[in-house]
Amino acid sequence: MPRALRLLLILAIAARTAGAQQSADSSLVPSRDSVVRGAAGAYATLTIRAGVLVNVNEERLHEYWNPGSGAFFEIETPVPVGALSIGASVLPFRALAPEQPDFRSQLIELRWSVRRSIATRLTVRGSVAVGSFHMQFDDGERAVSGLTSEAELVAGVAGGADLRLASWLGVVAELGYHRIFTRYPIDLTTLRAGARTTAPTPRWLRRVLE
Amino acid sequence: MTRRSAALAVLALFLATSARAQRSECDAGARASLASFDTIDGALQDAVVLERHDIERWGWARVSELLEASTWAVTSIDQFSADASADGLPTAALSAGRQPDWLLVIDGQPVPVRVAGARLLELIPVSVSQIERVTFSRTPTVVAGRLATRGIIFIQTRRMRQPVLQGSYVIGNERGDPGPYRYTALATPNVERLGPDAHAGVGISSTHSDAQFGTRYSTLNITDEALLPRITPAAGALGYGFFQRVTGFAGRAGLTVRCGRHDLLAGRSSFRGVLYQPRRDDWTQTTLSHTGVAGDAPIGSHLSARYSVTYTRVEIDSLPPAPWTALPRSQRTLSAHGEMALHAERAAVALSVSGARHHLSRTPTLERDELTAFARATYRHESIATEALGGTTLAGGVAAPQALIRTRVALQPGTSLALGMGHAAHPLLGAAWVEGPIADASSTEEAPPSRGPSVSWVDAMLLVARPGTTLRLGTDARRVQRWRVRSAGEVERSDADVIGVHASMAATLAPRVQLRVDYRLSHARAAEPALAFRSTPRHVGRATLTTTEMAGFRFSGGAMLRSATTWPQLRGDSSRVDVPALFRADATAEKWMWNKRARAFLAARNLFDRIERAHPDGAHLGLRLHIGVDVELRRVTADASPHP
């Protein structure tokens, strides 16, 4: 967790620096409210979220593996309707019996979200996501057909809240549900908590996105 | 051959860039003389036309995937390469060699992609990224000096308007992996990853010429439970793994001179993988090399000419130590055609001669030379247009007649009715060849049937066009006479009838939303064996709801329907096997970036995870997701984007 916080701090400073460099073009700097609501011009801002996540549900998978705590990172930009983000998260699983190996999961997802301000500093957000769930097995001698990793389709929904602390900083909490489409599907409910920072999109990146 | 193809492609690029053709204004007479070549249908009556932006929309990266847009009956064992029947007659087990069949034409050049009885579409010498437009049609028409009676796939490659560097990469994944459960009692086999499919190319252009060159790579990791038992022994012993792949490169150069257009196409593609057969599958490497030139040009204001010369070689190598089967090691086709048209204000007459020489190693009895000659007359006057064709194909001293007559009447503005009928026979020289991959390629037999296969047909089509909506309703009936090898020396005649009804509608539902529906009902029957004629779906339909580009995004949704089929059992003991109906839903989202130089897309197929199988012994594909990126490095101009 301290490593995740350090990473978030570095990203926040980097984002602020990028924003300062572009302050000459005031049209690129969205208002405080527009940043929170995502109502600024498309691709005008970049929002970075990072933090920790834990798996809170129990299902068949947990008869064999115990989830640890993980971390997530997400970068988002507004689009004409809602916002699009690319996210990555890692979550380790520790085996309960020696027959099964530990494995690390990495979730790469594309997420579309909408948000609504419900108070001066509070915004709620709902999203849907699709992506790929990568599993890396520490299987050593147990290797099956030479495979030590796998990737599977995943789809999910999430809902959360964003509390604004400053014009560029906030804290976020989110409850998410993902279904991994393995032969025997895996359902994971995760609770995420972390920080959010927002800055104007660098001009070169905005040109690419447009 | 590889070096020769590469040299030709380079030469084509050089010619295209260095050409400084004399500028010549095309006068109205010259244009009219070129138009006199076209059949009266103009756009083929029942055509499903795939434009470049449609191909991109659905994320198709392999040629076989393009068949999804047609309402043809598609057959595939591995869901990687596919065969198809345009009219609904079965593609498998019941066809005799060289029966009149659908043709594949690229930029006016016929490309024979039939290999040992199957058509390996992935072997065509261009990649999907090089294609501008694909037309699927069952309407009998005239192309490259031949009467194409049972359908045509007409591919037009992209013509470059400015220098461009291209690249694309698509990869997919299918649901159903065991995941961590493979270390438990719930272990199940792994499921294939789809792709990657990659293309890289370059295009150049000048005032009168353009050229493009591209190379491609596609692969599939076969892990399907239906296929693994078939290929595991061979693959395991050979140590090839379970990957099959297609690689290839192709170049095209086009030159416009005095209103005429001339295209040189050269390419080579290779398929390394399993050639499925009923009794024993073969790991093979099949290579197709194609070189051809085709063009048309006005000669004065009342005369014009069209021509094509092509050479195609297909080679099959069995990967050691698999025993060599009776498949021909190579088949070579040299074909040429020339056509002259003389036109007046309302009428035109065209004379055409085409010849082909086919050579198949190990099966010299199937070698033949063909010569086809026909005359075509068209007459257009106000609300009526008529076309008549008569000719014959000669081979080995056997003459086979061919005739077509078609009339189109404009009933009122936006509404027209087309009626057509015809008959085409084909010489069959001393042998018949059972379809290879589905039946048994070793059944090549010498047998002297008295006549070759033939097709007789009648069709009608009503076209209603209103602002924002187009409706096509049609019906057709065909009788196909075929010869079938049952055993050594035993050849039987097997006639089949097929009746079809087809409808298509395109409508603009909202300023940026279009609906398109294509549907075909076909009923095929034959006296013997009846079961095989239920192996093509009776109902095939596709509906799509698409948006045009909005703020850099485009969204599409589609549904595909294919009714259940019943096949004669090809492996195993039971007499029949059923393939369930398919209802498949797809959705894609695209995003353009960098001033339309780059595009990323996400395509979900078989959203409801229904059983999707196109052959009783074939692979099943469930829910799958494809992600892809295209990049085109070019100057940005106002008309640079072809995307609506």
Short mmCIF file of N, CA and C in Angstrom, two decimals, chain B residues 62-65 67-68 74-83 118-122 174 191-195 197 218-228 230-231 242-246 271-277 281-284 286 437-438 562 567 612-622 624 626:
data_model
loop_
_atom_site.label_atom_id
_atom_site.label_comp_id
_atom_site.label_asym_id
_atom_site.label_seq_id
_atom_site.Cartn_x
_atom_site.Cartn_y
_atom_site.Cartn_z
N ARG B 62 -9.59 -11.53 -41.74
CA ARG B 62 -9.29 -12.62 -42.67
C ARG B 62 -10.38 -12.69 -43.72
N VAL B 63 -10.01 -13.18 -44.90
CA VAL B 63 -10.94 -13.18 -46.02
C VAL B 63 -12.16 -14.04 -45.72
N SER B 64 -11.96 -15.16 -45.05
CA SER B 64 -13.09 -16.03 -44.74
C SER B 64 -14.14 -15.31 -43.89
N GLU B 65 -13.70 -14.39 -43.07
CA GLU B 65 -14.65 -13.68 -42.22
C GLU B 65 -15.58 -12.79 -43.03
N LEU B 67 -17.21 -13.58 -45.50
CA LEU B 67 -18.39 -14.34 -45.90
C LEU B 67 -19.56 -14.12 -44.95
N GLU B 68 -19.28 -13.65 -43.74
CA GLU B 68 -20.36 -13.42 -42.79
C GLU B 68 -21.35 -12.39 -43.30
N VAL B 74 -22.21 -21.05 -45.43
CA VAL B 74 -20.78 -21.12 -45.15
C VAL B 74 -20.46 -22.41 -44.39
N THR B 75 -19.41 -23.08 -44.82
CA THR B 75 -18.95 -24.29 -44.16
C THR B 75 -17.53 -24.08 -43.69
N SER B 76 -17.27 -24.47 -42.46
CA SER B 76 -15.91 -24.37 -41.95
C SER B 76 -15.71 -25.40 -40.86
N ILE B 77 -14.60 -26.07 -40.89
CA ILE B 77 -14.30 -27.04 -39.83
C ILE B 77 -13.58 -26.36 -38.68
N ASP B 78 -12.60 -25.54 -39.04
CA ASP B 78 -11.78 -24.96 -37.98
C ASP B 78 -12.13 -23.51 -37.68
N GLN B 79 -13.10 -22.97 -38.37
CA GLN B 79 -13.49 -21.57 -38.20
C GLN B 79 -12.33 -20.64 -38.53
N PHE B 80 -11.40 -21.15 -39.31
CA PHE B 80 -10.27 -20.33 -39.73
C PHE B 80 -10.34 -20.11 -41.23
N SER B 81 -10.43 -21.20 -41.97
CA SER B 81 -10.67 -21.10 -43.40
C SER B 81 -12.07 -21.65 -43.66
N ALA B 82 -12.69 -21.16 -44.73
CA ALA B 82 -14.10 -21.50 -44.95
C ALA B 82 -14.37 -21.72 -46.43
N ASP B 83 -15.41 -22.49 -46.68
CA ASP B 83 -15.94 -22.67 -48.02
C ASP B 83 -17.38 -22.17 -47.97
N ALA B 118 -11.64 -28.07 -52.30
CA ALA B 118 -12.12 -27.04 -51.38
C ALA B 118 -11.58 -25.70 -51.84
N ARG B 119 -12.31 -24.67 -51.50
CA ARG B 119 -11.82 -23.33 -51.83
C ARG B 119 -11.20 -22.73 -50.58
N LEU B 120 -9.93 -22.53 -50.62
CA LEU B 120 -9.23 -21.95 -49.49
C LEU B 120 -9.16 -20.44 -49.72
N LEU B 121 -10.16 -19.76 -49.21
CA LEU B 121 -10.24 -18.32 -49.46
C LEU B 121 -9.06 -17.57 -48.86
N GLU B 122 -8.48 -18.13 -47.80
CA GLU B 122 -7.37 -17.42 -47.18
C GLU B 122 -6.15 -17.35 -48.10
N GLU B 174 -11.26 -16.14 -26.97
CA GLU B 174 -12.56 -16.77 -26.83
C GLU B 174 -12.73 -17.21 -25.39
N VAL B 191 -8.65 -23.20 -24.35
CA VAL B 191 -9.41 -22.73 -25.51
C VAL B 191 -8.54 -21.77 -26.30
N GLU B 192 -8.71 -21.87 -27.63
CA GLU B 192 -7.78 -21.16 -28.50
C GLU B 192 -7.84 -19.64 -28.36
N ARG B 193 -6.70 -19.06 -28.59
CA ARG B 193 -6.64 -17.61 -28.75
C ARG B 193 -6.73 -17.35 -30.24
N LEU B 194 -7.47 -16.34 -30.65
CA LEU B 194 -7.73 -16.09 -32.06
C LEU B 194 -6.75 -15.04 -32.57
N GLY B 195 -6.05 -15.39 -33.58
CA GLY B 195 -5.07 -14.46 -34.13
C GLY B 195 -3.71 -14.67 -33.51
N ASP B 197 -3.81 -11.40 -36.29
CA ASP B 197 -3.86 -11.15 -37.72
C ASP B 197 -3.21 -9.79 -37.94
N SER B 218 -1.51 -14.38 -40.44
CA SER B 218 -2.64 -14.75 -39.59
C SER B 218 -2.35 -16.10 -38.98
N THR B 219 -2.82 -16.29 -37.78
CA THR B 219 -2.57 -17.58 -37.14
C THR B 219 -3.74 -17.96 -36.25
N LEU B 220 -3.84 -19.24 -36.00
CA LEU B 220 -4.86 -19.74 -35.09
C LEU B 220 -4.25 -20.89 -34.31
N ASN B 221 -4.40 -20.83 -33.01
CA ASN B 221 -3.92 -21.92 -32.16
C ASN B 221 -5.10 -22.87 -31.95
N ILE B 222 -5.03 -24.03 -32.57
CA ILE B 222 -6.16 -24.96 -32.51
C ILE B 222 -6.16 -25.70 -31.19
N THR B 223 -7.20 -25.45 -30.41
CA THR B 223 -7.34 -26.18 -29.16
C THR B 223 -8.76 -26.69 -28.98
N ASP B 224 -9.58 -26.53 -30.02
CA ASP B 224 -10.98 -26.93 -29.90
C ASP B 224 -11.08 -28.42 -29.63
N GLU B 225 -11.98 -28.78 -28.74
CA GLU B 225 -12.12 -30.18 -28.36
C GLU B 225 -12.56 -31.06 -29.51
N ALA B 226 -13.27 -30.46 -30.47
CA ALA B 226 -13.73 -31.25 -31.61
C ALA B 226 -12.58 -31.54 -32.58
N LEU B 227 -11.57 -30.71 -32.56
CA LEU B 227 -10.47 -30.87 -33.51
C LEU B 227 -9.25 -31.55 -32.91
N LEU B 228 -9.05 -31.36 -31.63
CA LEU B 228 -7.83 -31.91 -31.02
C LEU B 228 -7.66 -33.41 -31.24
N ARG B 230 -8.49 -35.08 -33.65
CA ARG B 230 -8.14 -35.34 -35.05
C ARG B 230 -6.68 -35.02 -35.33
N ILE B 231 -6.19 -34.00 -34.71
CA ILE B 231 -4.87 -33.51 -35.11
C ILE B 231 -3.78 -33.82 -34.10
N PHE B 242 0.11 -26.75 -32.43
CA PHE B 242 -1.23 -26.76 -33.00
C PHE B 242 -1.53 -25.45 -33.73
N PHE B 243 -0.51 -24.77 -34.10
CA PHE B 243 -0.73 -23.51 -34.78
C PHE B 243 -0.87 -23.73 -36.28
N GLN B 244 -1.85 -23.12 -36.87
CA GLN B 244 -1.88 -23.05 -38.32
C GLN B 244 -1.87 -21.58 -38.69
N ARG B 245 -1.29 -21.31 -39.82
CA ARG B 245 -1.09 -19.90 -40.12
C ARG B 245 -1.14 -19.65 -41.62
N VAL B 246 -1.40 -18.41 -41.95
CA VAL B 246 -1.40 -17.94 -43.32
C VAL B 246 -0.42 -16.78 -43.41
N PHE B 271 -0.60 -21.29 -46.80
CA PHE B 271 -1.37 -21.78 -45.66
C PHE B 271 -0.67 -23.01 -45.11
N ARG B 272 -0.32 -22.96 -43.86
CA ARG B 272 0.31 -24.11 -43.21
C ARG B 272 -0.61 -24.57 -42.11
N GLY B 273 -1.15 -25.76 -42.28
CA GLY B 273 -2.09 -26.23 -41.28
C GLY B 273 -2.72 -27.53 -41.71
N VAL B 274 -3.90 -27.75 -41.20
CA VAL B 274 -4.56 -29.03 -41.40
C VAL B 274 -5.52 -28.94 -42.59
N LEU B 275 -5.39 -29.92 -43.49
CA LEU B 275 -6.36 -30.08 -44.55
C LEU B 275 -7.26 -31.23 -44.10
N TYR B 276 -8.46 -30.87 -43.68
CA TYR B 276 -9.33 -31.85 -43.04
C TYR B 276 -9.97 -32.77 -44.08
N GLN B 277 -9.92 -34.04 -43.79
CA GLN B 277 -10.58 -35.02 -44.64
C GLN B 277 -11.33 -35.99 -43.74
N ASP B 281 -6.71 -36.66 -41.55
CA ASP B 281 -6.36 -35.26 -41.82
C ASP B 281 -4.89 -35.17 -42.18
N ASP B 282 -4.59 -34.25 -43.05
CA ASP B 282 -3.21 -34.07 -43.47
C ASP B 282 -2.70 -32.71 -43.03
N TRP B 283 -1.49 -32.71 -42.49
CA TRP B 283 -0.81 -31.44 -42.25
C TRP B 283 -0.12 -31.06 -43.55
N THR B 284 -0.47 -29.93 -44.06
CA THR B 284 0.05 -29.55 -45.36
C THR B 284 0.52 -28.10 -45.34
N THR B 286 0.21 -25.30 -48.20
CA THR B 286 -0.36 -25.02 -49.50
C THR B 286 0.00 -23.59 -49.89
N PRO B 437 -11.59 -32.41 -49.51
CA PRO B 437 -11.47 -32.35 -48.07
C PRO B 437 -12.67 -32.94 -47.33
N ILE B 438 -13.82 -32.94 -47.94
CA ILE B 438 -14.98 -33.44 -47.22
C ILE B 438 -15.20 -34.91 -47.53
N ARG B 562 -28.88 -18.59 -38.78
CA ARG B 562 -28.62 -19.72 -39.67
C ARG B 562 -29.41 -20.90 -39.11
N TRP B 567 -26.45 -33.48 -41.43
CA TRP B 567 -25.41 -33.97 -42.33
C TRP B 567 -25.35 -35.48 -42.30
N GLU B 612 -21.97 -22.10 -31.91
CA GLU B 612 -21.69 -21.64 -33.28
C GLU B 612 -20.78 -22.66 -33.94
N ARG B 613 -21.38 -23.44 -34.81
CA ARG B 613 -20.63 -24.50 -35.49
C ARG B 613 -21.06 -24.51 -36.94
N ALA B 614 -20.12 -24.62 -37.85
CA ALA B 614 -20.44 -24.56 -39.27
C ALA B 614 -20.15 -25.89 -39.96
N HIS B 615 -19.96 -26.92 -39.17
CA HIS B 615 -19.71 -28.24 -39.73
C HIS B 615 -19.91 -29.24 -38.59
N PRO B 616 -20.47 -30.42 -38.89
CA PRO B 616 -20.73 -31.35 -37.78
C PRO B 616 -19.46 -31.79 -37.06
N ASP B 617 -18.35 -31.86 -37.77
CA ASP B 617 -17.10 -32.25 -37.13
C ASP B 617 -16.27 -31.03 -36.74
N GLY B 618 -16.89 -29.88 -36.81
CA GLY B 618 -16.09 -28.67 -36.72
C GLY B 618 -16.00 -28.07 -35.33
N ALA B 619 -15.21 -27.03 -35.27
CA ALA B 619 -14.97 -26.33 -34.02
C ALA B 619 -16.21 -25.53 -33.61
N HIS B 620 -16.32 -25.32 -32.33
CA HIS B 620 -17.39 -24.49 -31.79
C HIS B 620 -16.75 -23.21 -31.25
N LEU B 621 -17.30 -22.10 -31.67
CA LEU B 621 -16.82 -20.83 -31.16
C LEU B 621 -17.90 -20.21 -30.30
N GLY B 622 -17.52 -19.74 -29.14
CA GLY B 622 -18.47 -19.08 -28.26
C GLY B 622 -18.24 -17.59 -28.25
N ARG B 624 -16.58 -14.22 -27.93
CA ARG B 624 -15.19 -13.87 -28.14
C ARG B 624 -15.06 -12.36 -28.33
N HIS B 626 -12.50 -9.30 -29.86
CA HIS B 626 -11.36 -8.96 -30.70
C HIS B 626 -11.02 -7.49 -30.47
#
